N, CA, C and O atoms as CSV, one atom per row, in Angstrom:
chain,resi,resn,atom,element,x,y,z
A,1,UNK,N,N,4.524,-11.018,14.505
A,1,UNK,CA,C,3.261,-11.188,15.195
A,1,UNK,C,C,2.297,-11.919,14.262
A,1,UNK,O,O,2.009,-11.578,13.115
A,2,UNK,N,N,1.799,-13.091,15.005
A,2,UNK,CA,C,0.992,-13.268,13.949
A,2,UNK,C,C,-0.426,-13.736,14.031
A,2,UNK,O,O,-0.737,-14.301,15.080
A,3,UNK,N,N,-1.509,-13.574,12.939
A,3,UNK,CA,C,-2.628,-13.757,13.138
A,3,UNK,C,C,-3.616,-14.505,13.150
A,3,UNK,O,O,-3.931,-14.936,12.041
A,4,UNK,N,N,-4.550,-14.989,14.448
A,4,UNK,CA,C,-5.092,-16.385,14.563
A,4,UNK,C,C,-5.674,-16.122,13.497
A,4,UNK,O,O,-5.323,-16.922,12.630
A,5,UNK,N,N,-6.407,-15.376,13.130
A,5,UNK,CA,C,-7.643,-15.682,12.248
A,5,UNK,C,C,-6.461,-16.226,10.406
A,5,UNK,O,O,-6.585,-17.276,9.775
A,6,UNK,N,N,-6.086,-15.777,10.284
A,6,UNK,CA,C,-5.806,-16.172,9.102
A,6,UNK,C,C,-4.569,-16.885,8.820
A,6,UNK,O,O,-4.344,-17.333,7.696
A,7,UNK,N,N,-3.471,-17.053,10.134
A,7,UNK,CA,C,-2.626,-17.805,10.019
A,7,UNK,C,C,-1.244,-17.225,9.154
A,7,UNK,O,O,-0.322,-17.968,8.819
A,8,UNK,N,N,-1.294,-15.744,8.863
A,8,UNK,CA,C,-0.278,-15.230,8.462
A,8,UNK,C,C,-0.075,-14.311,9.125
A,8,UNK,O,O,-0.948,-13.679,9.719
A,9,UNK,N,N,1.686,-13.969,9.143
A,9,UNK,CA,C,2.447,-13.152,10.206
A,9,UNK,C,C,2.265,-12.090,9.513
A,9,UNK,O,O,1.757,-11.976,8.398
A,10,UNK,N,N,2.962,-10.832,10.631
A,10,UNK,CA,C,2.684,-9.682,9.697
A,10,UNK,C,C,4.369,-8.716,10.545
A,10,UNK,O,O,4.411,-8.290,11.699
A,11,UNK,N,N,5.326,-8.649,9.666
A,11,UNK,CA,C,6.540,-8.272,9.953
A,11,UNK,C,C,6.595,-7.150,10.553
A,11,UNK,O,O,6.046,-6.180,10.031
A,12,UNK,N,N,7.386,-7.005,11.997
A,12,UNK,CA,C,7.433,-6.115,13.173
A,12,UNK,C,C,7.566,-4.638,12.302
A,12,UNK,O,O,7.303,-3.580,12.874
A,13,UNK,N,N,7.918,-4.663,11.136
A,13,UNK,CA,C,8.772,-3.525,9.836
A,13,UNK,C,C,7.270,-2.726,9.371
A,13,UNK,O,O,7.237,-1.502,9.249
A,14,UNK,N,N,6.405,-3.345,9.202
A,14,UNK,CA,C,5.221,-3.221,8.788
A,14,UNK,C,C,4.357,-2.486,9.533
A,14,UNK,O,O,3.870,-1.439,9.105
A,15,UNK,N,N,4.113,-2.944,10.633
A,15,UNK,CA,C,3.737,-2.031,11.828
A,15,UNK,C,C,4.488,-0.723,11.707
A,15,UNK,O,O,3.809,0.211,11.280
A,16,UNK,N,N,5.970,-0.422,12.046
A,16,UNK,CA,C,6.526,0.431,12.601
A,16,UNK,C,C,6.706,1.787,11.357
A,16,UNK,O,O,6.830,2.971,11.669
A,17,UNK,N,N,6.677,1.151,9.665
A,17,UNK,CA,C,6.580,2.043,9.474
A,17,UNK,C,C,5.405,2.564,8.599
A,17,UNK,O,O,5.469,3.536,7.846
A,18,UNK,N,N,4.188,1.671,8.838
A,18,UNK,CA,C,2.819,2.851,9.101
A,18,UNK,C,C,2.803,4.015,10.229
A,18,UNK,O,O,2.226,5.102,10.226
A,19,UNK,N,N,3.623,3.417,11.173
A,19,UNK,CA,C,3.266,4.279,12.464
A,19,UNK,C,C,3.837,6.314,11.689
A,19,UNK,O,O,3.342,7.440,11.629
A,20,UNK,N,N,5.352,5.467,11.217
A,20,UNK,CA,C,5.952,6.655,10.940
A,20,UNK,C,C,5.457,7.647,9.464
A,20,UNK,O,O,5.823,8.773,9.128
A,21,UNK,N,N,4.608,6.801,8.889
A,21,UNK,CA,C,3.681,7.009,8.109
A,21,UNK,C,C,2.830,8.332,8.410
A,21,UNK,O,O,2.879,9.431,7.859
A,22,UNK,N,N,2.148,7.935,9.314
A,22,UNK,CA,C,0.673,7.958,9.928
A,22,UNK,C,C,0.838,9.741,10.714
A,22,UNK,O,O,0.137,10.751,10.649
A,23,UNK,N,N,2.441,9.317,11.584
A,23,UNK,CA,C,2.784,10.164,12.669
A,23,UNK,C,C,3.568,11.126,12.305
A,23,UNK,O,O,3.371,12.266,12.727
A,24,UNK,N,N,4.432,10.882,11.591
A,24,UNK,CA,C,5.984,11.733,11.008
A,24,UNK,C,C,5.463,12.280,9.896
A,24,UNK,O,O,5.800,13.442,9.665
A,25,UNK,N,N,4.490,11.575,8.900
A,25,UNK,CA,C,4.607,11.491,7.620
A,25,UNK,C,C,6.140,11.619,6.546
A,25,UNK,O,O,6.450,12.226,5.521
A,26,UNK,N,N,6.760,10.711,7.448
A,26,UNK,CA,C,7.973,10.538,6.247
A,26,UNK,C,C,8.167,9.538,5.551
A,26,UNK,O,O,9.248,9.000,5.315
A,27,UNK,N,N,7.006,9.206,5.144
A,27,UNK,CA,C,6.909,8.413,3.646
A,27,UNK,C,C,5.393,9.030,2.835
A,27,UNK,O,O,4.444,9.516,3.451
A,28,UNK,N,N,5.450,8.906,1.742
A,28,UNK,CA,C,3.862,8.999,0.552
A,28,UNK,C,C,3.380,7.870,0.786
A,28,UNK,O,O,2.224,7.876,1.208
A,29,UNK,N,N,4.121,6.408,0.591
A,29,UNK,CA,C,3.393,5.487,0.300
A,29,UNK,C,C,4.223,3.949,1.236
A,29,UNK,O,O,5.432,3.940,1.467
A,30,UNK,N,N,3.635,3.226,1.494
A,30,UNK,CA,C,3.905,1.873,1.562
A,30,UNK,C,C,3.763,0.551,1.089
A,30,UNK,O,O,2.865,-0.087,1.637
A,31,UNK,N,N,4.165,0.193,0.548
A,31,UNK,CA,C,4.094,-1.168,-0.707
A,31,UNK,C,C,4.364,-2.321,0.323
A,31,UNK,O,O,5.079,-2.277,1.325
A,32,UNK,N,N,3.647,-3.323,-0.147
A,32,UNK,CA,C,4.017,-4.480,1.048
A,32,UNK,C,C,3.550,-5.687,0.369
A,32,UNK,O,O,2.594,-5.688,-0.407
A,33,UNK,N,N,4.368,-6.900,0.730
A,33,UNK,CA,C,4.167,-8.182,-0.478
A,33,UNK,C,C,3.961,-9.404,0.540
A,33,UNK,O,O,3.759,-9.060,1.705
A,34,UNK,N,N,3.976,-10.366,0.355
A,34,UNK,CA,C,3.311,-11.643,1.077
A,34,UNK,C,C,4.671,-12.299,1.090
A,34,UNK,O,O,5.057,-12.522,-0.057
A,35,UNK,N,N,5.434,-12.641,1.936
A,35,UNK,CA,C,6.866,-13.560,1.633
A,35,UNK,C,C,6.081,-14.928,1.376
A,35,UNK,O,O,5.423,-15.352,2.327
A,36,UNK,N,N,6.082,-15.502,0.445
A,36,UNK,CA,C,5.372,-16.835,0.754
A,36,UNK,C,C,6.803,-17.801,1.365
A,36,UNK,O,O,6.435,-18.905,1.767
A,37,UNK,N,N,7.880,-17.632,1.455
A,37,UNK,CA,C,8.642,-19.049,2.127
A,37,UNK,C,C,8.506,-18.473,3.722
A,37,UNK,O,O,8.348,-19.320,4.601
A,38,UNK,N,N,8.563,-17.097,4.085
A,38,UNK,CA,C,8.485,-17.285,6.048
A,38,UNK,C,C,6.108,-17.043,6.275
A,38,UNK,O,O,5.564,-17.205,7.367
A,39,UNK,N,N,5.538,-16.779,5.343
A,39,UNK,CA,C,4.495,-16.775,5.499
A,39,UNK,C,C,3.552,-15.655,6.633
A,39,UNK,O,O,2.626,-15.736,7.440
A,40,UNK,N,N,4.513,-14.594,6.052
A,40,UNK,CA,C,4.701,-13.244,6.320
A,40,UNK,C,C,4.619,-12.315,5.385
A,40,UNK,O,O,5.287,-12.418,4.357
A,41,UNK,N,N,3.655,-11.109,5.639
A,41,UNK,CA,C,3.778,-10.043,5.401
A,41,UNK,C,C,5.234,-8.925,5.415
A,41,UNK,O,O,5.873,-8.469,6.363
A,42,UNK,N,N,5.340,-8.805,4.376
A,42,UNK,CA,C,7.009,-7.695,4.626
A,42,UNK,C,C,6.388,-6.130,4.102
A,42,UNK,O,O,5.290,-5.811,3.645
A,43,UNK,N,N,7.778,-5.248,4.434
A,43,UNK,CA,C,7.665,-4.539,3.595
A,43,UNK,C,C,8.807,-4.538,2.082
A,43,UNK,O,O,10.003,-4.792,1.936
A,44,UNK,N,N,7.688,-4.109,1.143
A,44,UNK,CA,C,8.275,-4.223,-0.301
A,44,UNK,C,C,9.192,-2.606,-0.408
A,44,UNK,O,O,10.396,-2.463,-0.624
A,45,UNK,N,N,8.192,-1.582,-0.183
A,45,UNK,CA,C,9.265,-0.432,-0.547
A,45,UNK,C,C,8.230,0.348,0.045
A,45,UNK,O,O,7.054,0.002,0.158
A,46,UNK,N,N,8.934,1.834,0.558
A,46,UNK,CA,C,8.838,2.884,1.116
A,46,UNK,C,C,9.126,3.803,-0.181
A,46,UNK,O,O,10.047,3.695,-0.991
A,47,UNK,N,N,7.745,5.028,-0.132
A,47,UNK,CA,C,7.965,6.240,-1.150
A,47,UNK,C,C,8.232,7.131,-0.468
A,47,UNK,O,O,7.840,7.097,0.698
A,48,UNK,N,N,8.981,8.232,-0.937
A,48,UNK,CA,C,9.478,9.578,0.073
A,48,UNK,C,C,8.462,10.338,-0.757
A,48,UNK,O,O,8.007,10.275,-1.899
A,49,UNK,N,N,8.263,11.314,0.661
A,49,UNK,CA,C,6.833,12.083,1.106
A,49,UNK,C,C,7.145,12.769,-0.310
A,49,UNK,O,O,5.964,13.048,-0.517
A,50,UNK,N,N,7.705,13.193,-1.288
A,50,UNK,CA,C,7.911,14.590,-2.306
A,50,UNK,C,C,7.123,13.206,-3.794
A,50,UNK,O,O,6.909,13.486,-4.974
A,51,UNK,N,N,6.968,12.302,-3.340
A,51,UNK,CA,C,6.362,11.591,-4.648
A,51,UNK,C,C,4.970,11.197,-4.663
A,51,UNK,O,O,4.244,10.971,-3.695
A,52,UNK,N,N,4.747,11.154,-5.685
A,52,UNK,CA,C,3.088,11.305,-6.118
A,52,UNK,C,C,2.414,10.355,-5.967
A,52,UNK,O,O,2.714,9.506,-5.127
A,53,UNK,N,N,0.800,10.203,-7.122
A,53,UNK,CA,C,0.334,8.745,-6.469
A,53,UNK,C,C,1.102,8.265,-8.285
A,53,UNK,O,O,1.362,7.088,-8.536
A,54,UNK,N,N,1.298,9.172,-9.119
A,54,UNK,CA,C,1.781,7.922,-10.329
A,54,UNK,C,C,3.080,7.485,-10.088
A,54,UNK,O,O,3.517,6.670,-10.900
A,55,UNK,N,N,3.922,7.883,-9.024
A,55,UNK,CA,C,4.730,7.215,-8.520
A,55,UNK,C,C,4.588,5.969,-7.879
A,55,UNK,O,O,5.172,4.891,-7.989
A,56,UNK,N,N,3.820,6.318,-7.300
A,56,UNK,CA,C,3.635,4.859,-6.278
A,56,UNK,C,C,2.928,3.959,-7.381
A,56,UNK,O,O,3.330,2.797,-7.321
A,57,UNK,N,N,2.122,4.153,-8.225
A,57,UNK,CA,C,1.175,3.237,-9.122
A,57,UNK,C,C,2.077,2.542,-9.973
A,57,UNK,O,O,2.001,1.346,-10.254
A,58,UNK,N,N,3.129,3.531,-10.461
A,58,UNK,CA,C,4.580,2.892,-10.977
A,58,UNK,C,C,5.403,1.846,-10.462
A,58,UNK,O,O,6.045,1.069,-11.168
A,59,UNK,N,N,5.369,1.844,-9.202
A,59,UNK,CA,C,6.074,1.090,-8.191
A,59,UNK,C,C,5.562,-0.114,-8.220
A,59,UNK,O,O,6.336,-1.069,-8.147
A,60,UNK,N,N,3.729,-0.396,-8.367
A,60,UNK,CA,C,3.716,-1.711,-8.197
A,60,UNK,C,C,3.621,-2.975,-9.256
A,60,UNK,O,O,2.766,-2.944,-10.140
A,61,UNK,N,N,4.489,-4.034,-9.137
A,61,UNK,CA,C,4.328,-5.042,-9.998
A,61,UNK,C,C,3.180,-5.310,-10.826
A,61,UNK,O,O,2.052,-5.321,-10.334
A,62,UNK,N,N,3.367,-5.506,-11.929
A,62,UNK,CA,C,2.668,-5.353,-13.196
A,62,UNK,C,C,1.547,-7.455,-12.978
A,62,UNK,O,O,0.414,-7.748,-13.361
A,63,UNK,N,N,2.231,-8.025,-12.500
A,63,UNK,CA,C,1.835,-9.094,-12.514
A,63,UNK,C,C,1.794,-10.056,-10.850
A,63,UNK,O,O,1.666,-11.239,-10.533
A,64,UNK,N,N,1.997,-8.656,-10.074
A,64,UNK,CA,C,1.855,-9.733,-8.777
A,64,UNK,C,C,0.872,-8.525,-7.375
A,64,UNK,O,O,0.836,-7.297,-7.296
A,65,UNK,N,N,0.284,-9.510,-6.580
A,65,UNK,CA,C,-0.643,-8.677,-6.134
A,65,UNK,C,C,-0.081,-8.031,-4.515
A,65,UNK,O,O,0.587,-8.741,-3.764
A,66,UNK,N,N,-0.352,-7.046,-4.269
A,66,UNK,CA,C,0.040,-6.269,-3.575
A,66,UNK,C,C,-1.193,-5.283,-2.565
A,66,UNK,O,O,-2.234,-4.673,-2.808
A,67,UNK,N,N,-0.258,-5.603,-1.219
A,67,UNK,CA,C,-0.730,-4.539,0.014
A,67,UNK,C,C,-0.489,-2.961,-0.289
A,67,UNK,O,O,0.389,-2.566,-1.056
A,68,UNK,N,N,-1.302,-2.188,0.350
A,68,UNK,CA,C,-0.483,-0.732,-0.386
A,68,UNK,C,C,-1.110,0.365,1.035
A,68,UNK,O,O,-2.224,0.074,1.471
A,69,UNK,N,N,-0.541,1.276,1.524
A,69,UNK,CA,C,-0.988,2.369,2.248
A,69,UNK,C,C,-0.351,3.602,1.360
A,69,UNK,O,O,0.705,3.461,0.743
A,70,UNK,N,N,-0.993,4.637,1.365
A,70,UNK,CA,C,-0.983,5.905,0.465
A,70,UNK,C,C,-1.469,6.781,1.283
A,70,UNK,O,O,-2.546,6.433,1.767
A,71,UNK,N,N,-0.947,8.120,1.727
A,71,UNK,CA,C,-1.032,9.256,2.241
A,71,UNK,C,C,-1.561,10.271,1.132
A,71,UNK,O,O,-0.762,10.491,0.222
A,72,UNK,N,N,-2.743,10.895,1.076
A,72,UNK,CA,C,-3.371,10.987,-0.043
A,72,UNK,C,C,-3.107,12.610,0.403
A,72,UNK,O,O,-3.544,12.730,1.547
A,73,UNK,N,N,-2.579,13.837,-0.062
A,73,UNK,CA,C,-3.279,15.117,0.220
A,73,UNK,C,C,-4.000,15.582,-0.612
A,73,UNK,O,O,-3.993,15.189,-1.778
A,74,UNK,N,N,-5.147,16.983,0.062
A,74,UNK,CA,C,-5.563,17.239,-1.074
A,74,UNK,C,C,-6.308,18.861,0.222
A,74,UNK,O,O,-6.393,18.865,1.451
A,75,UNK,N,N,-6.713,20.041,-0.864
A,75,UNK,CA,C,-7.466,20.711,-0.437
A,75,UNK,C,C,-8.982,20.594,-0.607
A,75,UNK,O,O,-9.453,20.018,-1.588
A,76,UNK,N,N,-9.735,21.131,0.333
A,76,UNK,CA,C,-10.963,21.043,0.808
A,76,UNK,C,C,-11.457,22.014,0.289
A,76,UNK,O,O,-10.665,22.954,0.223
A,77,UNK,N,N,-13.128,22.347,-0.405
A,77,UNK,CA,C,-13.741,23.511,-0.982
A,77,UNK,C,C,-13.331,24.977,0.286
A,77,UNK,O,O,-13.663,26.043,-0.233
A,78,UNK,N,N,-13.017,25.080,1.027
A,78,UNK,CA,C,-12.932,25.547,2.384
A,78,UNK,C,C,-11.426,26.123,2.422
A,78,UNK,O,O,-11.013,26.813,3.354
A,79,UNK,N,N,-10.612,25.741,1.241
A,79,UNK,CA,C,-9.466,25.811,1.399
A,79,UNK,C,C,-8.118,25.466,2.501
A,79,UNK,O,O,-7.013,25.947,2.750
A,80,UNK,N,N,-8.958,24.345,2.958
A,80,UNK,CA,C,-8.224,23.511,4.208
A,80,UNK,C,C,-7.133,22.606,3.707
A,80,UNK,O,O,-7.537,21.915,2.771
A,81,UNK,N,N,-5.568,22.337,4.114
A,81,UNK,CA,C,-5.221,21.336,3.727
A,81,UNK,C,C,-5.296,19.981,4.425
A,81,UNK,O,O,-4.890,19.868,5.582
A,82,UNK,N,N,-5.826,18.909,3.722
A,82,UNK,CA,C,-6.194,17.843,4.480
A,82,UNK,C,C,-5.008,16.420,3.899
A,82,UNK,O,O,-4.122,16.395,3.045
A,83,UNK,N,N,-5.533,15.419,4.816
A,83,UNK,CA,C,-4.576,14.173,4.171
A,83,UNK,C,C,-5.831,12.963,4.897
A,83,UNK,O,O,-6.625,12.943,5.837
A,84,UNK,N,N,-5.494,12.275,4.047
A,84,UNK,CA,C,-6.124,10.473,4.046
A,84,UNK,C,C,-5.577,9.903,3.983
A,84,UNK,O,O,-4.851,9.996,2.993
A,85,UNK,N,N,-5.372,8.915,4.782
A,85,UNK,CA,C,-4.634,7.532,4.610
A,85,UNK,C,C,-5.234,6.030,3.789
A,85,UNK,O,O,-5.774,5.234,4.558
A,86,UNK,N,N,-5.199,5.811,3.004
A,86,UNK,CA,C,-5.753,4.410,2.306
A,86,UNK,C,C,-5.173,3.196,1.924
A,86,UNK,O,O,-4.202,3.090,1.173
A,87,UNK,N,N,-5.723,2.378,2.399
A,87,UNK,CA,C,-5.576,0.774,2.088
A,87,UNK,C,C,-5.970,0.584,1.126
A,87,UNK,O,O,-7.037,1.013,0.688
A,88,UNK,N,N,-5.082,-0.206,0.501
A,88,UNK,CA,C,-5.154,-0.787,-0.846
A,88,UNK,C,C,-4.906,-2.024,-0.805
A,88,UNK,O,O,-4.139,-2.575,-0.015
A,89,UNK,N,N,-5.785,-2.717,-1.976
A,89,UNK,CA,C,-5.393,-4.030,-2.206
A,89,UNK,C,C,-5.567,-4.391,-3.493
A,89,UNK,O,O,-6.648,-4.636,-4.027
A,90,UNK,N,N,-4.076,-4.436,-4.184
A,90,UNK,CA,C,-3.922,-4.650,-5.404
A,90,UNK,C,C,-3.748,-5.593,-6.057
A,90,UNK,O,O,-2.699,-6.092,-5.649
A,91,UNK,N,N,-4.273,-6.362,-7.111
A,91,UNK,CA,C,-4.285,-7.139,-8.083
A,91,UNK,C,C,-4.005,-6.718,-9.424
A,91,UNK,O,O,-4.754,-6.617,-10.396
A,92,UNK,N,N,-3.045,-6.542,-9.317
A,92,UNK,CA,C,-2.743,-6.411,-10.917
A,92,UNK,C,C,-3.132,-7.090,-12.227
A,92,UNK,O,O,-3.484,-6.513,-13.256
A,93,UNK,N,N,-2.995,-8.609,-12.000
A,93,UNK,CA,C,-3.015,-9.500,-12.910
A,93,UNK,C,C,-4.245,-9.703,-13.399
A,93,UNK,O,O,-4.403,-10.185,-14.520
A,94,UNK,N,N,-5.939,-9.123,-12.083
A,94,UNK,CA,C,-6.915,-8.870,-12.639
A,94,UNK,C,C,-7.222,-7.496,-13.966
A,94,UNK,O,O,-8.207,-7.504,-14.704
A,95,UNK,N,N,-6.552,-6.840,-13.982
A,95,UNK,CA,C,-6.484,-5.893,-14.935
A,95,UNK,C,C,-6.070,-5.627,-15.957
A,95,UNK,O,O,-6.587,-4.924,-16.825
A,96,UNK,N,N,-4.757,-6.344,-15.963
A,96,UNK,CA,C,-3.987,-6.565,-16.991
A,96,UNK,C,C,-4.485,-7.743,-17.830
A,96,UNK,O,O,-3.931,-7.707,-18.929
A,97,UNK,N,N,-5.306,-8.749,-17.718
A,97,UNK,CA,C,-5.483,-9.766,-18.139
A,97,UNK,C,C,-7.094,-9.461,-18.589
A,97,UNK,O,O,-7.733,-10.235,-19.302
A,98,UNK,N,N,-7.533,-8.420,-18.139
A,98,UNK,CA,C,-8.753,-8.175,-18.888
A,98,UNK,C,C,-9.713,-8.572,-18.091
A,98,UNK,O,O,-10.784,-8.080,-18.446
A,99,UNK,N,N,-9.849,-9.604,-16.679
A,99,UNK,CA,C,-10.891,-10.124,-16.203
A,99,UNK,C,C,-12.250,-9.184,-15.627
A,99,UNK,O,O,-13.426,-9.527,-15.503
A,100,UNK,N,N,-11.622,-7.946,-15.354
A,100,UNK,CA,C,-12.619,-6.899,-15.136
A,100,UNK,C,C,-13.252,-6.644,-15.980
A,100,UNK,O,O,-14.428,-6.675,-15.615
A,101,UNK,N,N,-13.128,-6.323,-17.239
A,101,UNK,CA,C,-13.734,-5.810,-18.232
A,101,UNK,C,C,-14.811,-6.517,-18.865
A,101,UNK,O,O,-15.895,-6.131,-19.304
A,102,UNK,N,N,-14.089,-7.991,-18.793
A,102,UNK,CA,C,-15.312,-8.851,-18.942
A,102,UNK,C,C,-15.989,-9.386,-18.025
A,102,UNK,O,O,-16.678,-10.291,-18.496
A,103,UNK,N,N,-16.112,-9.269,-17.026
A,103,UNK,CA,C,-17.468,-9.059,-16.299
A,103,UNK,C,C,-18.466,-8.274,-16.332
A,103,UNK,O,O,-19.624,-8.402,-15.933
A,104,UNK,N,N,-17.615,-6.990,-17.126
A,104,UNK,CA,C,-18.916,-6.002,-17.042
A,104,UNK,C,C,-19.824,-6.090,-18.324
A,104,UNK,O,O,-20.842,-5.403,-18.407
């Protein structure tokens, strides 16, 4: 499927398993990379629900930039158990290369 506004596809795989994400929760995390030769969004790798977030932080390339969804749990002062879902958008190569730091 792909998108007028920006002119990149986004792989039928991608959709289906946020859904199972979102719905099942049988994944922690979703990693997802840019194919640049079909000019598509894929998925890079699926984390199983028993792994953490330094798992997933492990997972992503040290030098290339990356889509990310993360199923976050956590308890509430209330003692509720809750979950968040978050988008990420990772740049590695800004961090590793120092460009943050010197801006500030």
């Amino acid at each position: 499927m792909a998108n007028a506004a920006s002119g990149m596809a986004v792989d039928d795989d991608c959709k289906r398993r946020f859904l199972e994400l979102k719905a099942k929760r049988t994944h922690r995390f979703i990693i997802y990379r840019i194919d640049e030769k079909k000019k598509m969004v894929v998925v890079e790798q699926v984390g199983k629900p028993v792994l953490g977030y330094d798992d997933f932080a492990a997972s992503l390339p040290a030098n290339e930039c990356r889509y990310a969804i993360f199923d976050y749990d956590f308890v509430t002062e209330e003692n509720c158990q809750k979950s968040k879902i978050f988008f990420i958008a990772c740049c590695m190569m800004c961090v590793n290369e120092g460009l943050l730091t010197r801006r500030a």
